[in-house]
Coordinates of C-alpha atoms in Angstrom, one line a residue:
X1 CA 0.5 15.0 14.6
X2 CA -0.8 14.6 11.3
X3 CA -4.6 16.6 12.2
X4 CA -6.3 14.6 9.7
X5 CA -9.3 13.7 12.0
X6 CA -10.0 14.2 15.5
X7 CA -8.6 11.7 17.8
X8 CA -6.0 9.1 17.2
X9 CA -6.5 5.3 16.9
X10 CA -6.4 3.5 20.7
X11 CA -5.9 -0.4 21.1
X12 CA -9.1 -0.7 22.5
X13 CA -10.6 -0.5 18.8
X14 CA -12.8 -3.1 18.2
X15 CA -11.4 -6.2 17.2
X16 CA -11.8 -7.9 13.8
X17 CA -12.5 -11.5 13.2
X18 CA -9.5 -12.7 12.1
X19 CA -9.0 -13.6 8.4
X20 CA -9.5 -17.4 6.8
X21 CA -7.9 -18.7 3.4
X22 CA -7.1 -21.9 2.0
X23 CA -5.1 -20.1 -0.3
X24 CA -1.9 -19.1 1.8
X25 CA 1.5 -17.8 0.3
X26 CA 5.2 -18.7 0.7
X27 CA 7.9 -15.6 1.7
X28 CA 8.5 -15.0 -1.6
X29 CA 5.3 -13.4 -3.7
X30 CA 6.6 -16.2 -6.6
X31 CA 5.8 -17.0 -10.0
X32 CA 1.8 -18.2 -9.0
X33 CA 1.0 -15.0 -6.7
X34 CA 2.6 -12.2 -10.1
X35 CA 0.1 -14.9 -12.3
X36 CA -3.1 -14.1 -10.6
X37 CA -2.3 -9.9 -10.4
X38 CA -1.1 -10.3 -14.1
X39 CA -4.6 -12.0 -15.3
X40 CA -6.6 -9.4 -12.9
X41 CA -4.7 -6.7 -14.9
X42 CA -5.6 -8.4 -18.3
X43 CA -9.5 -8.4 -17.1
X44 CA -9.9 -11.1 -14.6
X45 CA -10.8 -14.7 -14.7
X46 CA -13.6 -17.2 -13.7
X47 CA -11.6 -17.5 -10.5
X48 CA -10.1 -13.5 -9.9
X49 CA -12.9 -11.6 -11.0
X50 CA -12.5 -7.8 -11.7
X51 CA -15.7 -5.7 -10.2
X52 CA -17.0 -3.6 -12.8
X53 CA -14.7 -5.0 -15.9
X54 CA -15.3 -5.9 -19.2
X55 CA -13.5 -8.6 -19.7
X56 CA -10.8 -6.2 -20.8
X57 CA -7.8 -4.5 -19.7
X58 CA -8.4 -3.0 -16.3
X59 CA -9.4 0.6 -16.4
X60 CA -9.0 3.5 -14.3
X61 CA -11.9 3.6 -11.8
X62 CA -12.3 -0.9 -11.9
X63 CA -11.9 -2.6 -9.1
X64 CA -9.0 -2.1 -6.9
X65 CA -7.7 1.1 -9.3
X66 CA -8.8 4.1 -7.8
X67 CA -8.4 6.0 -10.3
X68 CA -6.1 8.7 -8.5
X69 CA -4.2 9.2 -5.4
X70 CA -5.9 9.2 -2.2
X71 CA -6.9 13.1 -1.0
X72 CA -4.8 12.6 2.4
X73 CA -1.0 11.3 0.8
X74 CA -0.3 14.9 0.1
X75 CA -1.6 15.9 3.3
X76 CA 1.1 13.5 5.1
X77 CA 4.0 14.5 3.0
X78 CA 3.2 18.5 3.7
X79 CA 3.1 17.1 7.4
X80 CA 6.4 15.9 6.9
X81 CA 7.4 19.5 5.4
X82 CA 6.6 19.2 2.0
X83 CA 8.7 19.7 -1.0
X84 CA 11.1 22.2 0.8
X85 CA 12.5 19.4 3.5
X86 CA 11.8 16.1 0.7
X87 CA 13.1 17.7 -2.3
X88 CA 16.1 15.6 -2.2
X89 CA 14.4 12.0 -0.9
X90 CA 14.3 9.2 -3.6
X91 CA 10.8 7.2 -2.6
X92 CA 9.7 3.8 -3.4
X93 CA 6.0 2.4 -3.7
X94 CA 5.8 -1.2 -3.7
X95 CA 2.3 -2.5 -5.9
X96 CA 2.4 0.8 -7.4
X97 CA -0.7 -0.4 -9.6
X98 CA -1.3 2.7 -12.5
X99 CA 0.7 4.8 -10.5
X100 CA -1.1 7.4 -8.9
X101 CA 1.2 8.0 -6.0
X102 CA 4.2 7.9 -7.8
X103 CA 3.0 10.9 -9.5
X104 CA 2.3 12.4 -6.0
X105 CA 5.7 11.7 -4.6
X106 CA 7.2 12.7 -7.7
X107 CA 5.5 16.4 -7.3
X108 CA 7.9 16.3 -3.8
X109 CA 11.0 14.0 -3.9
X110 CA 13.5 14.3 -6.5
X111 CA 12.6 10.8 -7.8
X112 CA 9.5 8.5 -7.4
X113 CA 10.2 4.4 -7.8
X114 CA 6.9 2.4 -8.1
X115 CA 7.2 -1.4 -8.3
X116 CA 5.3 -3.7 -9.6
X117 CA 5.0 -8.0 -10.3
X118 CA 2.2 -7.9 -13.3
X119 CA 4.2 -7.2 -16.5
X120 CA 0.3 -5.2 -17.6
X121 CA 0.4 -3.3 -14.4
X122 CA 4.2 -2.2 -15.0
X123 CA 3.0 -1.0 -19.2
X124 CA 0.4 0.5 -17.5
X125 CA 1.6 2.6 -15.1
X126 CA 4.6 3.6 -17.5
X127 CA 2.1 5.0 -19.8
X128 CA -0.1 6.5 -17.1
X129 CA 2.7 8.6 -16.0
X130 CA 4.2 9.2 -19.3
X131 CA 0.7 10.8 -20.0
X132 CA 1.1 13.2 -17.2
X133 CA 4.8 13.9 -18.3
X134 CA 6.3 12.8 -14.8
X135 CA 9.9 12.9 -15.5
X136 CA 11.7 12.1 -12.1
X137 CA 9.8 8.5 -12.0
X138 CA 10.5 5.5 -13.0
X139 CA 8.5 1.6 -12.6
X140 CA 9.9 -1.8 -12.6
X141 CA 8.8 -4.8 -12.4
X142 CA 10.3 -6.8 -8.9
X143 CA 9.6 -8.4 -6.1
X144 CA 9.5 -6.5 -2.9
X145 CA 9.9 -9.6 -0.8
X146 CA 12.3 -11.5 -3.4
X147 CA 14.3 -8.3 -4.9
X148 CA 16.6 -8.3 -7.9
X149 CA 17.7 -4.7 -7.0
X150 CA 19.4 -3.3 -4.2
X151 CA 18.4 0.0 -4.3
X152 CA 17.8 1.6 -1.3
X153 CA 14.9 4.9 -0.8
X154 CA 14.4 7.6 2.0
X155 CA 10.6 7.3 1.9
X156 CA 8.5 4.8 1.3
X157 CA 4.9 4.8 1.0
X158 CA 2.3 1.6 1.4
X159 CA -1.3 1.3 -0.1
X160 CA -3.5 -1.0 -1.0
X161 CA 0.2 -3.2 -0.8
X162 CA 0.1 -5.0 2.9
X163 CA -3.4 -5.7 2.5
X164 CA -3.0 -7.6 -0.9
X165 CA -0.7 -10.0 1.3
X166 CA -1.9 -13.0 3.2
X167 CA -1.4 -12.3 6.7
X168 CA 1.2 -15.0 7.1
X169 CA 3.4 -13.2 5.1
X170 CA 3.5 -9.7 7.4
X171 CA 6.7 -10.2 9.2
X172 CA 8.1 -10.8 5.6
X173 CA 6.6 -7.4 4.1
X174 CA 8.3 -5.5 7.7
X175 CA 11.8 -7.4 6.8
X176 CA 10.7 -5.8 2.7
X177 CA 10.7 -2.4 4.0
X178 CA 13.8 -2.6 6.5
X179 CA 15.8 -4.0 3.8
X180 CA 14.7 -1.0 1.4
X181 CA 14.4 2.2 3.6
X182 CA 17.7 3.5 4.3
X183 CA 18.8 4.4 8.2
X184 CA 16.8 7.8 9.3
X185 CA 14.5 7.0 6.6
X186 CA 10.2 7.4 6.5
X187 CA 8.1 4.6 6.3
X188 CA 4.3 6.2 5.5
X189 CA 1.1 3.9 5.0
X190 CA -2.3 4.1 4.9
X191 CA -3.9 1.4 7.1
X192 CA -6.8 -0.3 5.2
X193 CA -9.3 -1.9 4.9
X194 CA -10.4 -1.5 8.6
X195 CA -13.3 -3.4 9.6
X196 CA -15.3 -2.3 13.1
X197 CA -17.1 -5.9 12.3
X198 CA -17.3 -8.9 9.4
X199 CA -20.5 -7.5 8.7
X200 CA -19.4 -4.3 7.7
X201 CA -16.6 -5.6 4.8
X202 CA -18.3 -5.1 1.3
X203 CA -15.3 -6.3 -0.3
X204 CA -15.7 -10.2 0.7
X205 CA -18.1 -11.3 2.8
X206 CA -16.6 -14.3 4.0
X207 CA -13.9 -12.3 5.3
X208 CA -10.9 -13.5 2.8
X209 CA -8.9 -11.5 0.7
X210 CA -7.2 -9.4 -0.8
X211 CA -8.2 -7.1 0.0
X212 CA -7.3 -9.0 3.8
X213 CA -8.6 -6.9 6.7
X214 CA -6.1 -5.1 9.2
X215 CA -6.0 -3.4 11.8
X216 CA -3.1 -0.3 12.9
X217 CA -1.8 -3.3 15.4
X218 CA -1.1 -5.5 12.8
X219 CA 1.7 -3.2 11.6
X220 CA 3.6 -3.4 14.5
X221 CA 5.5 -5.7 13.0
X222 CA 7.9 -3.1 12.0
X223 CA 9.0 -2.6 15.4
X224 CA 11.2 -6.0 15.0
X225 CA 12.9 -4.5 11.8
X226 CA 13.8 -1.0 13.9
X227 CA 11.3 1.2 12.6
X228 CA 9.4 3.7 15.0
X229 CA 5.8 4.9 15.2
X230 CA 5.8 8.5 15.0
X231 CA 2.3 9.2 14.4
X232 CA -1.7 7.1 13.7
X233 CA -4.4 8.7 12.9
X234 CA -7.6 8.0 11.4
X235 CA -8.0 9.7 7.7
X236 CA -11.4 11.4 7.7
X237 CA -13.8 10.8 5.7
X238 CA -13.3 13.6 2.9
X239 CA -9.8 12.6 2.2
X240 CA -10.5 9.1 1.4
X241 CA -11.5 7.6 -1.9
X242 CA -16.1 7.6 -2.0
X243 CA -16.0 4.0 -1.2
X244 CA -13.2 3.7 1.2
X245 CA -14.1 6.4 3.7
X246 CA -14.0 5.4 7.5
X247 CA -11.8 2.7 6.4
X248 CA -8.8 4.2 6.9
X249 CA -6.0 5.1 8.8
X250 CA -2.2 6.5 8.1
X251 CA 0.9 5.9 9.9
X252 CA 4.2 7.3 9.5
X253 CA 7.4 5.6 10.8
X254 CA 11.2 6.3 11.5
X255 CA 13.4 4.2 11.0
X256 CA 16.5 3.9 13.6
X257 CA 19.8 3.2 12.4
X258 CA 20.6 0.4 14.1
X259 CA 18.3 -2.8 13.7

C-alpha cells in the first residue's frame, strides 16, 4: 500500500450525481475538442473562460495549471521503488499541460514523454522544461485516443487527463492506455475531482465539465483492457495542490500480458 492516508477508498462512498452535457465528444478527441484546449491556452474565450487570466497566454498558477507537480506523484513512484527499480522505464503522460510531471518522472525513468493536442500547450511545456534543463524528456503534440505514434511506455501516469474527457468517452481513454502501456507495465493516476455531493464542486456548479466529476469506480474500466488494480488510496490533504485537497485519490495498476 501506498500509506498516503489512513484507510483506503470502499464502494460504499457516497455517490455522485451523475454528470450532464449537451456538449458530448466522438472517440476520437478531433480537430473541435484540440480547438477549445488550444484557445484556453491562448487566454480563453467568451465561451472557455480561463479563471484568473488576463486575456493572455495561460500562466503558471491560472486555472487548470497548477503550477507544479502534485506533492504525492513522487510519493507513488518511491512506492514503486524509486529511481533504483524505474531507472530504466520510458513513461508517458497524456495532457501533459506545462509539464510538471514530466519533470517528475524524468527525475526517475530514463525518459519522460508528455503529450499534448494544443500546439501553445506543447511550446509551452517545451520551454518549461527546457528552463529546468530536463534532458531525458521530450513533448509532442498527438492524440492519445487517435495516435500517429506507436510508441509504446512502461509507466504511465494520468492527471487532470480522464477528467478533461466527457464520460462517454471512458472506455475509449482504458482502450488509450492498453494500446500504450507495454505488457507488465504501470498504469498510475490520481483520481480527481471527487465530489462527496454536487454541492460541494467549486469548479461548476451545474455539475458539467471539464473538469467532469469521477469517482475511483469509474476507472474500472481498465479492467476490460487487462489492467489490474494493485492499490487506491485517498491522497491526504498535505500532498494535494491548496485547492484540490480531499479531492483526491491515486491508483496504481498492472497491466497483464494477455488482454
Amino acid at each position: 500500500m501506498l500509506r498516503l492516508s489512513p484507510g483506503v477508498y470502499r464502494a460504499t462512498h457516497t455517490p455522485l450525481v451523475k454528470p450532464r452535457s449537451d456538449r458530448k465528444r466522438g472517440v476520437s478527441m478531433g480537430d473541435s475538442y484540440s480547438e477549445r484546449w488550444e484557445i484556453m491556452w491562448q487566454g480563453g474565450s467568451e465561451e472557455y473562460e480561463v479563471k484568473g487570466g488576463d486575456g493572455g497566454t495561460l500562466q503558471p498558477g491560472q486555472s487548470f495549471d497548477a503550477g507544479r507537480s502534485p506533492p504525492h506523484l513522487g510519493v507513488v513512484l518511491e512506492s514503486l521503488g524509486g529511481r533504483e527499480k524505474l531507472s530504466d522505464r520510458r513513461a508517458l503522460v497524456p495532457g501533459c499541460g506545462r509539464g510538471y510531471d514530466v519533470e517528475t518522472l524524468a527525475k526517475y525513468v530514463a525518459s519522460a514523454t508528455g503529450l499534448e493536442l494544443a500546439p501553445t500547450a506543447v511550446a509551452s511545456a517545451r520551454e518549461y522544461l527546457g528552463s529546468k534543463a530536463v534532458t531525458n524528456a521530450e513533448v509532442i503534440q498527438d492524440d492519445f485516443l487517435s495516435p500517429k505514434t506507436d510508441a509504446t511506455y512502461d509507466l504511465g501516469y494520468d492527471y487532470t487527463f480522464f477528467c478533461a474527457l466527457h464520460p462517454s468517452m471512458r472506455s475509449d481513454w482504458a482502450k488509450g492506455w492498453a494500446r500504450f502501456i507495454k505488457p507488465g507495465g504501470t498504469l498510475i493516476a490520481t483520481v480527481f475531482p471527487v465530489f462527496s455531493d454536487d454541492a460541494g464542486n467549486p469548479f461548476n456548479s451545474k455539475n458539467t465539465g471539464p473538469p467532469w466529476p469521477v469517482t475511483p469506480e469509474d476507472y474500472q474500466v481498465l479492467e476490460k483492457e487487462g489492467f489490474e488494480l494493485i492499490s487506491m488510496e485517498r491522497v491526504a490533504e498535505e500532498m494535494s495542490h491548496p485547492p484540490r485537497r480531499g479531492m483526491e485519490y491515486v491508483g496504481v495498476w498492472l497491466k497483464s500480458g494477455d488482454v
